[in-house]
Amino acid sequence: MPSPFPGMDPYLEQPTFWSSFHSRLIVAIADTLAPQLRPHYFIEVETRTYTDTPDGELLVGIPDAVVLAGIAQSKPQPEPAPTTVGQFQPQTVTLPMPTEIKERYLEVREVGSNAVIAVIEVLSPKNKRKGKGRNVYEEKRQAILISSSHLIEIDLLRGDSPMPMQGAVDLAHYHVLVSSAEQRPQATLYAATVCDPLPEFPVPLKTTDEAVLVNLQAIFAGVYERASYDLRIDYSQPLTSPSFSEANKDWIAELLKSA
């Protein structure tokens, strides 16, 4: 059974589902593009790895991250009251340990030269949330933008700040940024709200007439069906943050009622 939403299903943004959805979407995009790229190009799933200290945050819904629970946020402690000598006994505490984070992305490479023609990123919460994960991603993003490789950035998460860009007006819920090396600093931003199908976008190659189209909505629908999300998502439960506007909440409520 398909998702009741015409485009991105916001329930998949929740930590319970995001990690598996992210992994499945990356592979589905690669499998869809592979036959269109032959015989001059191929697509590979690559991995970016770094360590990060959670500092009390719960790392769920992040690809390949360990779920770290029970680590208290650092908060100012009240001054203890006067005590008798020897009242305090040794205690066992838990330290925030560095965690290895693995983030998968796609590279379109040229057969023979192995040159990276295009990089396709599906943003994760760690990429958008302030901290080391965002810093690592933005450094990688800048390196691509000054290279001869194209960048495709897929953002299906409403939370946290979008990646830096100028000139965008009326930002929607979800975005696909296509930055062709020949057109920089200009890029094309494809957008959709929760009410819209996900956009179709091109993947630029070495020459403009070689670009291949990606039907993101069709890929999403296939991932949703193969993962049986219709059997796993409880649509009677309210959506977690970030919250929608009241108008969108009403629209979602009517949509789910009719579904």
GROMACS .gro file of C-alpha atoms in nm:
model
  259
    1MET     CA    1   0.000   0.000   0.000
    2PRO     CA    2   0.148   0.340  -0.093
    3SER     CA    3   0.207   0.626   0.147
    4PRO     CA    4  -0.100   0.844   0.207
    5PHE     CA    5   0.113   1.151   0.132
    6PRO     CA    6   0.157   1.268  -0.229
    7GLY     CA    7   0.530   1.325  -0.178
    8MET     CA    8   0.766   1.291   0.116
    9ASP     CA    9   0.607   1.116   0.413
   10PRO     CA   10   0.691   1.329   0.720
   11TYR     CA   11   0.652   1.027   0.948
   12LEU     CA   12   0.975   0.894   0.796
   13GLU     CA   13   1.161   1.195   0.935
   14GLN     CA   14   1.114   1.050   1.283
   15PRO     CA   15   1.419   0.882   1.442
   16THR     CA   16   1.247   0.542   1.447
   17PHE     CA   17   1.243   0.525   1.067
   18TRP     CA   18   1.497   0.775   0.935
   19SER     CA   19   1.813   0.563   0.951
   20SER     CA   20   1.671   0.273   0.749
   21PHE     CA   21   1.494   0.509   0.509
   22HIS     CA   22   1.814   0.705   0.447
   23SER     CA   23   2.010   0.388   0.369
   24ARG     CA   24   1.740   0.246   0.144
   25LEU     CA   25   1.697   0.574  -0.045
   26ILE     CA   26   2.070   0.605  -0.114
   27VAL     CA   27   2.084   0.253  -0.259
   28ALA     CA   28   1.759   0.300  -0.455
   29ILE     CA   29   1.890   0.617  -0.621
   30ALA     CA   30   2.211   0.435  -0.714
   31ASP     CA   31   2.023   0.136  -0.857
   32THR     CA   32   1.792   0.362  -1.057
   33LEU     CA   33   2.077   0.567  -1.205
   34ALA     CA   34   2.318   0.281  -1.279
   35PRO     CA   35   2.163   0.156  -1.607
   36GLN     CA   36   2.116   0.513  -1.734
   37LEU     CA   37   2.484   0.591  -1.680
   38ARG     CA   38   2.625   0.296  -1.873
   39PRO     CA   39   2.854   0.258  -2.063
   40HIS     CA   40   3.055   0.574  -1.994
   41TYR     CA   41   2.985   0.620  -1.623
   42PHE     CA   42   2.916   0.416  -1.310
   43ILE     CA   43   2.781   0.504  -0.965
   44GLU     CA   44   2.931   0.399  -0.634
   45VAL     CA   45   2.817   0.418  -0.271
   46GLU     CA   46   3.090   0.589  -0.070
   47THR     CA   47   3.127   0.641   0.305
   48ARG     CA   48   3.241   0.946   0.500
   49THR     CA   49   3.366   0.856   0.849
   50TYR     CA   50   3.450   1.076   1.145
   51THR     CA   51   3.430   1.066   1.525
   52ASP     CA   52   3.208   1.285   1.734
   53THR     CA   53   3.132   1.319   2.103
   54PRO     CA   54   2.757   1.317   2.171
   55ASP     CA   55   2.771   1.561   2.465
   56GLY     CA   56   2.438   1.434   2.592
   57GLU     CA   57   2.241   1.424   2.267
   58LEU     CA   58   2.058   1.110   2.167
   59LEU     CA   59   2.205   0.984   1.841
   60VAL     CA   60   1.907   0.813   1.683
   61GLY     CA   61   1.799   0.825   1.323
   62ILE     CA   62   2.158   0.890   1.215
   63PRO     CA   63   2.308   0.636   0.972
   64ASP     CA   64   2.527   0.381   1.154
   65ALA     CA   65   2.530   0.578   1.479
   66VAL     CA   66   2.515   0.405   1.812
   67VAL     CA   67   2.209   0.493   2.020
   68LEU     CA   68   2.353   0.671   2.321
   69ALA     CA   69   2.100   0.698   2.598
   70GLY     CA   70   2.126   0.790   2.960
   71ILE     CA   71   2.402   1.050   2.921
   72ALA     CA   72   2.289   1.359   3.106
   73GLN     CA   73   2.318   1.702   2.953
   74SER     CA   74   2.580   1.922   3.113
   75LYS     CA   75   2.392   2.154   3.346
   76PRO     CA   76   2.504   2.387   3.621
   77GLN     CA   77   2.485   2.206   3.951
   78PRO     CA   78   2.346   2.373   4.263
   79GLU     CA   79   2.595   2.446   4.537
   80PRO     CA   80   2.588   2.161   4.791
   81ALA     CA   81   2.476   2.230   5.143
   82PRO     CA   82   2.730   2.209   5.427
   83THR     CA   83   2.808   1.847   5.508
   84THR     CA   84   2.995   1.649   5.764
   85VAL     CA   85   3.343   1.526   5.680
   86GLY     CA   86   3.340   1.197   5.491
   87GLN     CA   87   2.973   1.213   5.386
   88PHE     CA   88   3.046   1.180   5.013
   89GLN     CA   89   3.136   0.834   4.887
   90PRO     CA   90   3.297   0.743   4.552
   91GLN     CA   91   3.039   0.736   4.271
   92THR     CA   92   3.019   0.570   3.931
   93VAL     CA   93   2.962   0.816   3.649
   94THR     CA   94   2.933   0.785   3.271
   95LEU     CA   95   3.154   0.979   3.032
   96PRO     CA   96   3.046   1.089   2.681
   97MET     CA   97   3.261   0.874   2.454
   98PRO     CA   98   3.365   0.960   2.098
   99THR     CA   99   3.145   0.774   1.852
  100GLU     CA  100   3.233   0.674   1.498
  101ILE     CA  101   2.984   0.826   1.255
  102LYS     CA  102   2.948   0.683   0.904
  103GLU     CA  103   2.756   0.876   0.640
  104ARG     CA  104   2.693   0.729   0.297
  105TYR     CA  105   2.675   0.929  -0.024
  106LEU     CA  106   2.696   0.860  -0.398
  107GLU     CA  107   2.960   0.938  -0.657
  108VAL     CA  108   2.912   0.922  -1.032
  109ARG     CA  109   3.249   0.832  -1.184
  110GLU     CA  110   3.379   0.813  -1.539
  111VAL     CA  111   3.470   0.468  -1.666
  112GLY     CA  112   3.842   0.447  -1.736
  113SER     CA  113   3.963   0.767  -1.570
  114ASN     CA  114   3.765   0.704  -1.247
  115ALA     CA  115   3.716   1.081  -1.224
  116VAL     CA  116   3.437   1.199  -0.993
  117ILE     CA  117   3.180   1.361  -1.220
  118ALA     CA  118   2.901   1.421  -0.966
  119VAL     CA  119   2.843   1.379  -0.594
  120ILE     CA  120   2.493   1.302  -0.465
  121GLU     CA  121   2.424   1.366  -0.097
  122VAL     CA  122   2.109   1.279   0.099
  123LEU     CA  123   2.138   1.496   0.408
  124SER     CA  124   2.113   1.334   0.752
  125PRO     CA  125   2.023   1.503   1.082
  126LYS     CA  126   2.392   1.514   1.175
  127ASN     CA  127   2.470   1.716   0.858
  128LYS     CA  128   2.216   1.985   0.948
  129ARG     CA  129   2.248   2.000   1.326
  130LYS     CA  130   2.499   2.249   1.464
  131GLY     CA  131   2.818   2.070   1.566
  132LYS     CA  132   3.099   1.860   1.426
  133GLY     CA  133   2.877   1.668   1.184
  134ARG     CA  134   2.766   1.987   1.013
  135ASN     CA  135   3.120   2.124   1.014
  136VAL     CA  136   3.255   1.807   0.849
  137TYR     CA  137   2.981   1.814   0.586
  138GLU     CA  138   3.021   2.185   0.508
  139GLU     CA  139   3.396   2.137   0.458
  140LYS     CA  140   3.323   1.852   0.215
  141ARG     CA  141   3.059   2.068   0.043
  142GLN     CA  142   3.303   2.356  -0.004
  143ALA     CA  143   3.565   2.120  -0.147
  144ILE     CA  144   3.315   1.998  -0.408
  145LEU     CA  145   3.202   2.350  -0.495
  146ILE     CA  146   3.556   2.459  -0.586
  147SER     CA  147   3.618   2.140  -0.785
  148SER     CA  148   3.505   2.035  -1.133
  149SER     CA  149   3.251   1.790  -0.988
  150HIS     CA  150   2.878   1.858  -0.985
  151LEU     CA  151   2.686   1.851  -0.654
  152ILE     CA  152   2.334   1.722  -0.596
  153GLU     CA  153   2.207   1.778  -0.242
  154ILE     CA  154   1.879   1.616  -0.135
  155ASP     CA  155   1.724   1.753   0.185
  156LEU     CA  156   1.418   1.562   0.306
  157LEU     CA  157   1.443   1.683   0.665
  158ARG     CA  158   1.248   1.987   0.787
  159GLY     CA  159   1.450   2.022   1.106
  160ASP     CA  160   1.751   2.247   1.171
  161SER     CA  161   1.898   2.511   0.942
  162PRO     CA  162   1.922   2.448   0.566
  163MET     CA  163   2.261   2.447   0.398
  164PRO     CA  164   2.400   2.792   0.309
  165MET     CA  165   2.261   2.947  -0.010
  166GLN     CA  166   2.161   3.292  -0.124
  167GLY     CA  167   1.863   3.412  -0.323
  168ALA     CA  168   1.613   3.145  -0.225
  169VAL     CA  169   1.264   3.276  -0.150
  170ASP     CA  170   0.967   3.096   0.002
  171LEU     CA  171   1.166   2.789   0.105
  172ALA     CA  172   0.945   2.481   0.108
  173HIS     CA  173   0.963   2.177   0.336
  174TYR     CA  174   1.191   1.968   0.114
  175HIS     CA  175   1.462   2.061  -0.136
  176VAL     CA  176   1.693   1.927  -0.403
  177LEU     CA  177   1.988   2.147  -0.493
  178VAL     CA  178   2.162   2.085  -0.826
  179SER     CA  179   2.494   2.266  -0.858
  180SER     CA  180   2.645   2.219  -1.201
  181ALA     CA  181   3.017   2.297  -1.204
  182GLU     CA  182   2.983   2.506  -1.521
  183GLN     CA  183   2.713   2.731  -1.373
  184ARG     CA  184   2.862   2.812  -1.032
  185PRO     CA  185   2.803   3.013  -0.824
  186GLN     CA  186   2.448   2.980  -0.958
  187ALA     CA  187   2.262   2.658  -0.884
  188THR     CA  188   1.907   2.529  -0.932
  189LEU     CA  189   1.686   2.464  -0.630
  190TYR     CA  190   1.390   2.226  -0.666
  191ALA     CA  191   1.140   2.249  -0.382
  192ALA     CA  192   0.827   2.075  -0.258
  193THR     CA  193   0.595   2.106   0.039
  194VAL     CA  194   0.438   1.814   0.222
  195CYS     CA  195   0.140   1.863  -0.011
  196ASP     CA  196   0.344   1.813  -0.330
  197PRO     CA  197   0.509   1.521  -0.508
  198LEU     CA  198   0.885   1.514  -0.476
  199PRO     CA  199   1.058   1.685  -0.770
  200GLU     CA  200   1.226   1.535  -1.073
  201PHE     CA  201   1.579   1.668  -1.117
  202PRO     CA  202   1.877   1.621  -1.351
  203VAL     CA  203   2.217   1.474  -1.269
  204PRO     CA  204   2.470   1.668  -1.481
  205LEU     CA  205   2.751   1.470  -1.646
  206LYS     CA  206   3.053   1.577  -1.854
  207THR     CA  207   2.847   1.746  -2.125
  208THR     CA  208   2.511   1.917  -2.095
  209ASP     CA  209   2.336   1.679  -2.337
  210GLU     CA  210   2.432   1.378  -2.123
  211ALA     CA  211   2.236   1.475  -1.810
  212VAL     CA  212   2.007   1.201  -1.676
  213LEU     CA  213   1.680   1.265  -1.495
  214VAL     CA  214   1.595   1.132  -1.151
  215ASN     CA  215   1.227   1.081  -1.068
  216LEU     CA  216   1.262   1.116  -0.693
  217GLN     CA  217   0.894   1.056  -0.627
  218ALA     CA  218   0.897   0.721  -0.808
  219ILE     CA  219   1.213   0.617  -0.621
  220PHE     CA  220   1.054   0.719  -0.290
  221ALA     CA  221   0.740   0.518  -0.368
  222GLY     CA  222   0.947   0.208  -0.440
  223VAL     CA  223   1.144   0.242  -0.116
  224TYR     CA  224   0.823   0.292   0.082
  225GLU     CA  225   0.665  -0.021  -0.064
  226ARG     CA  226   0.970  -0.248  -0.034
  227ALA     CA  227   1.027  -0.145   0.328
  228SER     CA  228   0.659  -0.206   0.415
  229TYR     CA  229   0.636   0.126   0.592
  230ASP     CA  230   0.258   0.114   0.554
  231LEU     CA  231   0.258  -0.179   0.799
  232ARG     CA  232   0.502  -0.014   1.040
  233ILE     CA  233   0.394   0.349   1.067
  234ASP     CA  234   0.112   0.431   1.306
  235TYR     CA  235  -0.055   0.726   1.136
  236SER     CA  236  -0.288   0.774   1.434
  237GLN     CA  237   0.009   0.906   1.632
  238PRO     CA  238   0.090   1.278   1.615
  239LEU     CA  239   0.395   1.393   1.424
  240THR     CA  240   0.693   1.495   1.633
  241SER     CA  241   0.886   1.819   1.589
  242PRO     CA  242   0.947   2.021   1.389
  243SER     CA  243   0.586   2.123   1.391
  244PHE     CA  244   0.385   2.213   1.082
  245SER     CA  245   0.180   2.530   1.049
  246GLU     CA  246  -0.184   2.510   1.154
  247ALA     CA  247  -0.294   2.510   0.790
  248ASN     CA  248  -0.066   2.217   0.710
  249LYS     CA  249  -0.175   2.034   1.027
  250ASP     CA  250  -0.537   2.063   0.915
  251TRP     CA  251  -0.445   1.942   0.566
  252ILE     CA  252  -0.257   1.641   0.706
  253ALA     CA  253  -0.544   1.556   0.941
  254GLU     CA  254  -0.793   1.556   0.651
  255LEU     CA  255  -0.556   1.357   0.433
  256LEU     CA  256  -0.509   1.084   0.694
  257LYS     CA  257  -0.879   1.077   0.774
  258SER     CA  258  -0.967   1.014   0.409
  259ALA     CA  259  -0.688   0.757   0.374
   0.00000   0.00000   0.00000
